[in-house]
Structure formats: structure tokens, C-alpha cells
Amino acid sequence: MRFEISKVLDAIEGRVCTDPSLARAVLDLAEIIRYQDIDGGRPASLLRLGMVIDALSRELEEDSVQVYAVVHRALLSDADLTSNERMVVRRWADDGLVEVLDNPGDRMLEVADLLGLPVLSRVRFDGLRGRFPWLVEQPGRVVAPVPGAGGPVFIAHVGGGHAPVAGKRSPTGAKLLARQWRCPESGCALFGGGGGGGAFADLAGGADRSPAAQPPPSLRNGVPTCPRHGARLGDGGPRPRAEVLAVRVGGLVRRRFVLSEEQPVVAGRAPEQDGGIMLGQWLNDEARRWISRGHVRFELRVGEVIVTDVSTNGSGIRPAGSMNEADRIPLAPQQSRVLGENDMIELYPGVQIGRAEELPTGAPFTPTSVMAEAPTMAMRLPRP
Ligand SMILES: [Zn+2]
């Protein structure tokens, strides 16, 4: 049983990030893990994070949905968690997957404000509605995870609506995210890479984090500040541009990924390149035979997404997402093309990649649960 639980925690690990382009909602981990009414289990359990992520996935009708978690420092030594859970949270903190704060205060709302994300919380934020008017003005910007028949569901309790809805990045957020930032604290997992570097730079956590994936700084008296260390951040120049692409297999968005100017991304059955996007797990036998290990390469150049077929069998472009066979433009091996705003590249019928916001979902949706490995005991639901 212990083994299965760590497999669930590994799966959950893939769903927490502080990347402004990938996070789909923000939450306070200390709050979520204490939703005892969701499963009637222990006072605190990290598995509840997985249940809430699954609920978000169902709601957004998308797989591999990621959340931005702020974590109170006290949680790293919370006796209500198992030692294994504490160790896992510490690892997430060291890797910059979650944001650890001495006093989370209103950081969760600040992140939601800067990034335009919905907030998953049962808190009512009465005193903060003046500072963050969207709390009440935009339905769905705050939804509370509550027990439901098949796991948690969301109810709106501040601004109305019934499903989590994203807003827009605030003007301040857009400005902050146009730059890259450096924390003077060496080995800062969130804004690393600028702490002097040197011989041990690659041993320090976060030192190899792409500047395109840096979280939003915290603003303290108008000064960009490291939320973790409270230190004033240095301006490291313009942030590399980035586009969010999404993989759709069989009509469902399976995952998103970031393409930045810094480096190309290869997608295929099982790419060998660093940061490659592996599709194999979603493919049937025929598609696996057709799609090469590395099948297409994406590059972002002066704001254009360039796609190059690097496969044996070739692929095709679906202009403006058209499913009409007559519109499909073949892309032969080694051929390149600019991917238009609404275009999708099709590696094999039903296996497509395009800009995330343009990819329509379609088919009835059953997301892959991060809890798939969870022992049934942990999934026990309260009796009605
Ligand atoms: Zn820092």
C-alpha cells in the first residue's frame, strides 16, 4: 500500500508547477490537504490535492492539468502529514514546483491576479475584495472544492458562477512577466540562475530553470520581490517569448507544453531529446507504428511557430483546424512550415498539436486520474 501511495504522489508531482504559462488554477496546499469531508480520512492528506486536481481536470475537460500551489513553510514539518508526504512536499519546494512562503498571506490572490487564474478555495476573502475586485466581479474566479458523488466538485461561493473560469493577466502581471528576474539568494528554486553562478551553479536548485518558466514575482511596495526569500529581485533582461501548445489525441487535449525562443521542442512517440514531448502512452498500435520516436520539431522564431517534420512517414497541416480531408496540406519528411494561428499539425489521423487556446476539445471526456494508483481505502467517500 505504501508503494501505491508513493506512485500516486509521483503522479501528483507532475501536476504541480509554478510556470505561469501552464498553471490553470492556484490553491493553498495547507488548505486543500485538510478537506477531511472529501474522503473522511486523516486530518491532513496530500492525496486530497490529487482529488482536487482530478476535479479540475474533469471541469476543464482536459488531461494533465497543472496547478500553482502556494505552501506555508509550516507544512514542511506538519505532523498531520506522513513523513513520506512531508518529504515529497520538501522535494517539490526544492525543485521550485511549489512556492514555499513563511507567511502565504494574500500571495494566492496575488498570483491569481497577476496570472488571471481561478482560485480553488473555500475562503471568502471578505477583506480583500476591494484590492482584488475580480473576486466578486468575475463569476467563477473563486470556486470551492466540496465533496461530490464521484469525488470533489466545485461550487462558486464568492462571485457566482459554477465552474472555475480564468481571467486575463493583470497589466502589472503582463509587465512583470515580460522580464526575467534574479534572486540574490544562491540556489533560489524560483528565480535561480543569477546568484553568481560559478562552479556549483548546476548543483543549486533552480539554476537550470528556463527564464520563460519563472513564476510571477511578488510586489512589495511596488518592488519585484522573491516571494520565498523576501529579497529584491534583479532585472535579468527581457524574458524569452513563449507559446503554449497542446497535444490532442482522439479529440481530447492530453497535455500542454511551452515552446520558448530558447530551444526547439520535439514531439513524437518517444523523443530522445531533452524536454521532448512523448505521445506513446496515448497511441494505439497503428499510430505507434506510424509515428516516429521524434516526429515533429517546433521552433519559436520572431513570434512565429515553425514546425518541421523530422519523421520517416511525414505529417500534415490542418489549416484553421479543418477536419476536411481536402484541406489537409501534406508535410513531407524534412519539410518546414509556419504554423498559422489556428493551424494544427497532424502526426497521424486524430493526433494533433496546435496552439492551446485554439484547440477545440470535442469528444465526451474521461480524464486520466492522477489517483489511478490510489488504494481504494484512500478513495473512500463519506456516506451521504
Ligand atoms: Zn529567492
PDB file of N, CA and C in Angstrom, residues 195-258:
ATOM      1  N   GLY A 195      22.408  33.851  -9.201  1.00  0.00           N
ATOM      2  CA  GLY A 195      23.056  34.066  -7.905  1.00  0.00           C
ATOM      3  C   GLY A 195      24.564  33.949  -7.972  1.00  0.00           C
ATOM      4  N   GLY A 196      25.157  34.403  -9.048  1.00  0.00           N
ATOM      5  CA  GLY A 196      26.607  34.370  -9.144  1.00  0.00           C
ATOM      6  C   GLY A 196      27.090  33.195  -9.966  1.00  0.00           C
ATOM      7  N   GLY A 197      26.277  32.154 -10.108  1.00  0.00           N
ATOM      8  CA  GLY A 197      26.660  31.005 -10.925  1.00  0.00           C
ATOM      9  C   GLY A 197      27.889  30.325 -10.359  1.00  0.00           C
ATOM     10  N   GLY A 198      28.943  30.245 -11.139  1.00  0.00           N
ATOM     11  CA  GLY A 198      30.175  29.653 -10.648  1.00  0.00           C
ATOM     12  C   GLY A 198      30.157  28.145 -10.764  1.00  0.00           C
ATOM     13  N   ALA A 199      31.160  27.536 -10.153  1.00  0.00           N
ATOM     14  CA  ALA A 199      31.398  26.109 -10.322  1.00  0.00           C
ATOM     15  C   ALA A 199      30.222  25.261  -9.854  1.00  0.00           C
ATOM     16  N   PHE A 200      29.463  25.760  -8.859  1.00  0.00           N
ATOM     17  CA  PHE A 200      28.401  24.939  -8.290  1.00  0.00           C
ATOM     18  C   PHE A 200      27.021  25.340  -8.807  1.00  0.00           C
ATOM     19  N   ALA A 201      27.018  26.181  -9.832  1.00  0.00           N
ATOM     20  CA  ALA A 201      25.739  26.710 -10.315  1.00  0.00           C
ATOM     21  C   ALA A 201      24.768  25.590 -10.661  1.00  0.00           C
ATOM     22  N   ASP A 202      25.305  24.511 -11.270  1.00  0.00           N
ATOM     23  CA  ASP A 202      24.372  23.473 -11.705  1.00  0.00           C
ATOM     24  C   ASP A 202      23.963  22.541 -10.559  1.00  0.00           C
ATOM     25  N   LEU A 203      24.562  22.709  -9.413  1.00  0.00           N
ATOM     26  CA  LEU A 203      24.133  21.917  -8.262  1.00  0.00           C
ATOM     27  C   LEU A 203      23.012  22.624  -7.513  1.00  0.00           C
ATOM     28  N   ALA A 204      22.918  23.926  -7.718  1.00  0.00           N
ATOM     29  CA  ALA A 204      21.918  24.704  -6.994  1.00  0.00           C
ATOM     30  C   ALA A 204      20.554  24.473  -7.613  1.00  0.00           C
ATOM     31  N   GLY A 205      19.562  24.289  -6.754  1.00  0.00           N
ATOM     32  CA  GLY A 205      18.207  24.083  -7.245  1.00  0.00           C
ATOM     33  C   GLY A 205      17.762  25.266  -8.064  1.00  0.00           C
ATOM     34  N   GLY A 206      17.086  24.998  -9.167  1.00  0.00           N
ATOM     35  CA  GLY A 206      16.517  26.073  -9.952  1.00  0.00           C
ATOM     36  C   GLY A 206      17.491  26.767 -10.872  1.00  0.00           C
ATOM     37  N   ALA A 207      18.774  26.416 -10.776  1.00  0.00           N
ATOM     38  CA  ALA A 207      19.753  27.125 -11.585  1.00  0.00           C
ATOM     39  C   ALA A 207      19.521  26.899 -13.077  1.00  0.00           C
ATOM     40  N   ASP A 208      18.917  25.746 -13.420  1.00  0.00           N
ATOM     41  CA  ASP A 208      18.733  25.488 -14.842  1.00  0.00           C
ATOM     42  C   ASP A 208      17.287  25.753 -15.266  1.00  0.00           C
ATOM     43  N   ARG A 209      16.539  26.419 -14.429  1.00  0.00           N
ATOM     44  CA  ARG A 209      15.156  26.730 -14.773  1.00  0.00           C
ATOM     45  C   ARG A 209      15.131  27.720 -15.933  1.00  0.00           C
ATOM     46  N   SER A 210      14.295  27.445 -16.907  1.00  0.00           N
ATOM     47  CA  SER A 210      14.197  28.362 -18.029  1.00  0.00           C
ATOM     48  C   SER A 210      13.584  29.669 -17.564  1.00  0.00           C
ATOM     49  N   PRO A 211      14.164  30.801 -17.978  1.00  0.00           N
ATOM     50  CA  PRO A 211      13.573  32.080 -17.564  1.00  0.00           C
ATOM     51  C   PRO A 211      12.137  32.238 -18.080  1.00  0.00           C
ATOM     52  N   ALA A 212      11.790  31.504 -19.146  1.00  0.00           N
ATOM     53  CA  ALA A 212      10.422  31.582 -19.667  1.00  0.00           C
ATOM     54  C   ALA A 212       9.431  30.942 -18.706  1.00  0.00           C
ATOM     55  N   ALA A 213       9.946  30.121 -17.764  1.00  0.00           N
ATOM     56  CA  ALA A 213       9.065  29.392 -16.850  1.00  0.00           C
ATOM     57  C   ALA A 213       9.051  30.002 -15.451  1.00  0.00           C
ATOM     58  N   GLN A 214       9.712  31.154 -15.274  1.00  0.00           N
ATOM     59  CA  GLN A 214       9.762  31.758 -13.939  1.00  0.00           C
ATOM     60  C   GLN A 214       8.378  32.175 -13.463  1.00  0.00           C
ATOM     61  N   PRO A 215       8.119  31.960 -12.161  1.00  0.00           N
ATOM     62  CA  PRO A 215       6.835  32.400 -11.607  1.00  0.00           C
ATOM     63  C   PRO A 215       6.758  33.929 -11.560  1.00  0.00           C
ATOM     64  N   PRO A 216       5.586  34.462 -11.300  1.00  0.00           N
ATOM     65  CA  PRO A 216       5.498  35.918 -11.181  1.00  0.00           C
ATOM     66  C   PRO A 216       6.119  36.376  -9.869  1.00  0.00           C
ATOM     67  N   PRO A 217       6.960  37.429  -9.899  1.00  0.00           N
ATOM     68  CA  PRO A 217       7.483  37.969  -8.643  1.00  0.00           C
ATOM     69  C   PRO A 217       6.341  38.466  -7.770  1.00  0.00           C
ATOM     70  N   SER A 218       6.647  38.647  -6.503  1.00  0.00           N
ATOM     71  CA  SER A 218       5.687  39.263  -5.599  1.00  0.00           C
ATOM     72  C   SER A 218       6.003  40.753  -5.587  1.00  0.00           C
ATOM     73  N   LEU A 219       4.973  41.571  -5.552  1.00  0.00           N
ATOM     74  CA  LEU A 219       5.219  43.018  -5.491  1.00  0.00           C
ATOM     75  C   LEU A 219       5.102  43.484  -4.053  1.00  0.00           C
ATOM     76  N   ARG A 220       6.192  44.024  -3.518  1.00  0.00           N
ATOM     77  CA  ARG A 220       6.120  44.577  -2.162  1.00  0.00           C
ATOM     78  C   ARG A 220       6.476  46.050  -2.247  1.00  0.00           C
ATOM     79  N   ASN A 221       5.532  46.902  -1.931  1.00  0.00           N
ATOM     80  CA  ASN A 221       5.691  48.350  -2.114  1.00  0.00           C
ATOM     81  C   ASN A 221       6.146  48.674  -3.527  1.00  0.00           C
ATOM     82  N   GLY A 222       5.587  47.947  -4.480  1.00  0.00           N
ATOM     83  CA  GLY A 222       5.901  48.220  -5.881  1.00  0.00           C
ATOM     84  C   GLY A 222       7.215  47.626  -6.351  1.00  0.00           C
ATOM     85  N   VAL A 223       7.928  46.922  -5.460  1.00  0.00           N
ATOM     86  CA  VAL A 223       9.238  46.374  -5.830  1.00  0.00           C
ATOM     87  C   VAL A 223       9.123  44.867  -6.088  1.00  0.00           C
ATOM     88  N   PRO A 224       9.547  44.381  -7.275  1.00  0.00           N
ATOM     89  CA  PRO A 224       9.525  42.931  -7.528  1.00  0.00           C
ATOM     90  C   PRO A 224      10.408  42.204  -6.517  1.00  0.00           C
ATOM     91  N   THR A 225       9.800  41.259  -5.808  1.00  0.00           N
ATOM     92  CA  THR A 225      10.457  40.626  -4.672  1.00  0.00           C
ATOM     93  C   THR A 225      10.335  39.113  -4.801  1.00  0.00           C
ATOM     94  N   CYS A 226      11.346  38.384  -4.332  1.00  0.00           N
ATOM     95  CA  CYS A 226      11.239  36.922  -4.316  1.00  0.00           C
ATOM     96  C   CYS A 226      10.254  36.531  -3.213  1.00  0.00           C
ATOM     97  N   PRO A 227       9.162  35.855  -3.588  1.00  0.00           N
ATOM     98  CA  PRO A 227       8.163  35.511  -2.568  1.00  0.00           C
ATOM     99  C   PRO A 227       8.732  34.571  -1.505  1.00  0.00           C
ATOM    100  N   ARG A 228       9.734  33.790  -1.868  1.00  0.00           N
ATOM    101  CA  ARG A 228      10.313  32.825  -0.943  1.00  0.00           C
ATOM    102  C   ARG A 228      11.291  33.480   0.017  1.00  0.00           C
ATOM    103  N   HIS A 229      12.193  34.336  -0.515  1.00  0.00           N
ATOM    104  CA  HIS A 229      13.285  34.871   0.294  1.00  0.00           C
ATOM    105  C   HIS A 229      13.070  36.313   0.722  1.00  0.00           C
ATOM    106  N   GLY A 230      12.027  36.944   0.206  1.00  0.00           N
ATOM    107  CA  GLY A 230      11.781  38.337   0.582  1.00  0.00           C
ATOM    108  C   GLY A 230      12.835  39.297   0.046  1.00  0.00           C
ATOM    109  N   ALA A 231      13.685  38.808  -0.855  1.00  0.00           N
ATOM    110  CA  ALA A 231      14.768  39.643  -1.370  1.00  0.00           C
ATOM    111  C   ALA A 231      14.309  40.385  -2.626  1.00  0.00           C
ATOM    112  N   ARG A 232      14.851  41.575  -2.808  1.00  0.00           N
ATOM    113  CA  ARG A 232      14.552  42.342  -4.008  1.00  0.00           C
ATOM    114  C   ARG A 232      15.151  41.603  -5.208  1.00  0.00           C
ATOM    115  N   LEU A 233      14.363  41.474  -6.281  1.00  0.00           N
ATOM    116  CA  LEU A 233      14.839  40.739  -7.452  1.00  0.00           C
ATOM    117  C   LEU A 233      15.542  41.672  -8.423  1.00  0.00           C
ATOM    118  N   GLY A 234      16.611  41.168  -9.025  1.00  0.00           N
ATOM    119  CA  GLY A 234      17.296  41.933 -10.060  1.00  0.00           C
ATOM    120  C   GLY A 234      16.639  41.679 -11.405  1.00  0.00           C
ATOM    121  N   ASP A 235      16.653  42.697 -12.267  1.00  0.00           N
ATOM    122  CA  ASP A 235      16.082  42.573 -13.603  1.00  0.00           C
ATOM    123  C   ASP A 235      17.111  41.902 -14.505  1.00  0.00           C
ATOM    124  N   GLY A 236      16.777  40.727 -15.030  1.00  0.00           N
ATOM    125  CA  GLY A 236      17.718  39.967 -15.863  1.00  0.00           C
ATOM    126  C   GLY A 236      17.473  40.166 -17.349  1.00  0.00           C
ATOM    127  N   GLY A 237      16.755  41.226 -17.709  1.00  0.00           N
ATOM    128  CA  GLY A 237      16.521  41.487 -19.132  1.00  0.00           C
ATOM    129  C   GLY A 237      15.193  40.919 -19.591  1.00  0.00           C
ATOM    130  N   PRO A 238      14.912  41.081 -20.893  1.00  0.00           N
ATOM    131  CA  PRO A 238      13.609  40.607 -21.387  1.00  0.00           C
ATOM    132  C   PRO A 238      13.471  39.103 -21.240  1.00  0.00           C
ATOM    133  N   ARG A 239      12.280  38.658 -20.903  1.00  0.00           N
ATOM    134  CA  ARG A 239      12.003  37.236 -20.798  1.00  0.00           C
ATOM    135  C   ARG A 239      11.836  36.679 -22.210  1.00  0.00           C
ATOM    136  N   PRO A 240      12.370  35.480 -22.468  1.00  0.00           N
ATOM    137  CA  PRO A 240      12.169  34.886 -23.797  1.00  0.00           C
ATOM    138  C   PRO A 240      10.677  34.722 -24.077  1.00  0.00           C
ATOM    139  N   ARG A 241      10.307  34.936 -25.321  1.00  0.00           N
ATOM    140  CA  ARG A 241       8.895  34.740 -25.661  1.00  0.00           C
ATOM    141  C   ARG A 241       8.557  33.264 -25.576  1.00  0.00           C
ATOM    142  N   ALA A 242       7.283  32.993 -25.368  1.00  0.00           N
ATOM    143  CA  ALA A 242       6.852  31.597 -25.258  1.00  0.00           C
ATOM    144  C   ALA A 242       5.443  31.444 -25.815  1.00  0.00           C
ATOM    145  N   GLU A 243       5.164  30.300 -26.357  1.00  0.00           N
ATOM    146  CA  GLU A 243       3.815  29.950 -26.814  1.00  0.00           C
ATOM    147  C   GLU A 243       3.421  28.652 -26.120  1.00  0.00           C
ATOM    148  N   VAL A 244       2.152  28.527 -25.793  1.00  0.00           N
ATOM    149  CA  VAL A 244       1.689  27.279 -25.200  1.00  0.00           C
ATOM    150  C   VAL A 244       1.039  26.441 -26.294  1.00  0.00           C
ATOM    151  N   LEU A 245       1.554  25.252 -26.485  1.00  0.00           N
ATOM    152  CA  LEU A 245       0.975  24.334 -27.470  1.00  0.00           C
ATOM    153  C   LEU A 245       0.273  23.199 -26.727  1.00  0.00           C
ATOM    154  N   ALA A 246      -0.661  22.565 -27.401  1.00  0.00           N
ATOM    155  CA  ALA A 246      -1.396  21.473 -26.766  1.00  0.00           C
ATOM    156  C   ALA A 246      -1.434  20.266 -27.687  1.00  0.00           C
ATOM    157  N   VAL A 247      -1.341  19.095 -27.082  1.00  0.00           N
ATOM    158  CA  VAL A 247      -1.424  17.832 -27.806  1.00  0.00           C
ATOM    159  C   VAL A 247      -2.857  17.336 -27.689  1.00  0.00           C
ATOM    160  N   ARG A 248      -3.468  17.023 -28.841  1.00  0.00           N
ATOM    161  CA  ARG A 248      -4.817  16.471 -28.813  1.00  0.00           C
ATOM    162  C   ARG A 248      -4.774  15.084 -29.440  1.00  0.00           C
ATOM    163  N   VAL A 249      -5.249  14.111 -28.711  1.00  0.00           N
ATOM    164  CA  VAL A 249      -5.301  12.743 -29.231  1.00  0.00           C
ATOM    165  C   VAL A 249      -6.730  12.252 -29.088  1.00  0.00           C
ATOM    166  N   GLY A 250      -7.306  11.783 -30.209  1.00  0.00           N
ATOM    167  CA  GLY A 250      -8.672  11.271 -30.165  1.00  0.00           C
ATOM    168  C   GLY A 250      -9.671  12.321 -29.700  1.00  0.00           C
ATOM    169  N   GLY A 251      -9.422  13.568 -30.043  1.00  0.00           N
ATOM    170  CA  GLY A 251     -10.376  14.622 -29.723  1.00  0.00           C
ATOM    171  C   GLY A 251     -10.206  15.228 -28.335  1.00  0.00           C
ATOM    172  N   LEU A 252      -9.249  14.732 -27.552  1.00  0.00           N
ATOM    173  CA  LEU A 252      -9.063  15.245 -26.191  1.00  0.00           C
ATOM    174  C   LEU A 252      -7.695  15.891 -26.034  1.00  0.00           C
ATOM    175  N   VAL A 253      -7.664  17.030 -25.341  1.00  0.00           N
ATOM    176  CA  VAL A 253      -6.380  17.643 -25.039  1.00  0.00           C
ATOM    177  C   VAL A 253      -5.725  16.811 -23.940  1.00  0.00           C
ATOM    178  N   ARG A 254      -4.555  16.257 -24.258  1.00  0.00           N
ATOM    179  CA  ARG A 254      -3.883  15.364 -23.316  1.00  0.00           C
ATOM    180  C   ARG A 254      -2.846  16.079 -22.478  1.00  0.00           C
ATOM    181  N   ARG A 255      -2.194  17.064 -23.073  1.00  0.00           N
ATOM    182  CA  ARG A 255      -1.256  17.843 -22.281  1.00  0.00           C
ATOM    183  C   ARG A 255      -0.904  19.131 -23.015  1.00  0.00           C
ATOM    184  N   ARG A 256      -0.423  20.101 -22.255  1.00  0.00           N
ATOM    185  CA  ARG A 256       0.090  21.333 -22.824  1.00  0.00           C
ATOM    186  C   ARG A 256       1.588  21.358 -22.632  1.00  0.00           C
ATOM    187  N   PHE A 257       2.264  22.114 -23.480  1.00  0.00           N
ATOM    188  CA  PHE A 257       3.685  22.331 -23.239  1.00  0.00           C
ATOM    189  C   PHE A 257       4.077  23.704 -23.748  1.00  0.00           C
ATOM    190  N   VAL A 258       5.198  24.184 -23.217  1.00  0.00           N
ATOM    191  CA  VAL A 258       5.645  25.527 -23.560  1.00  0.00           C
ATOM    192  C   VAL A 258       6.753  25.448 -24.589  1.00  0.00           C
TER     193      VAL A 258
END
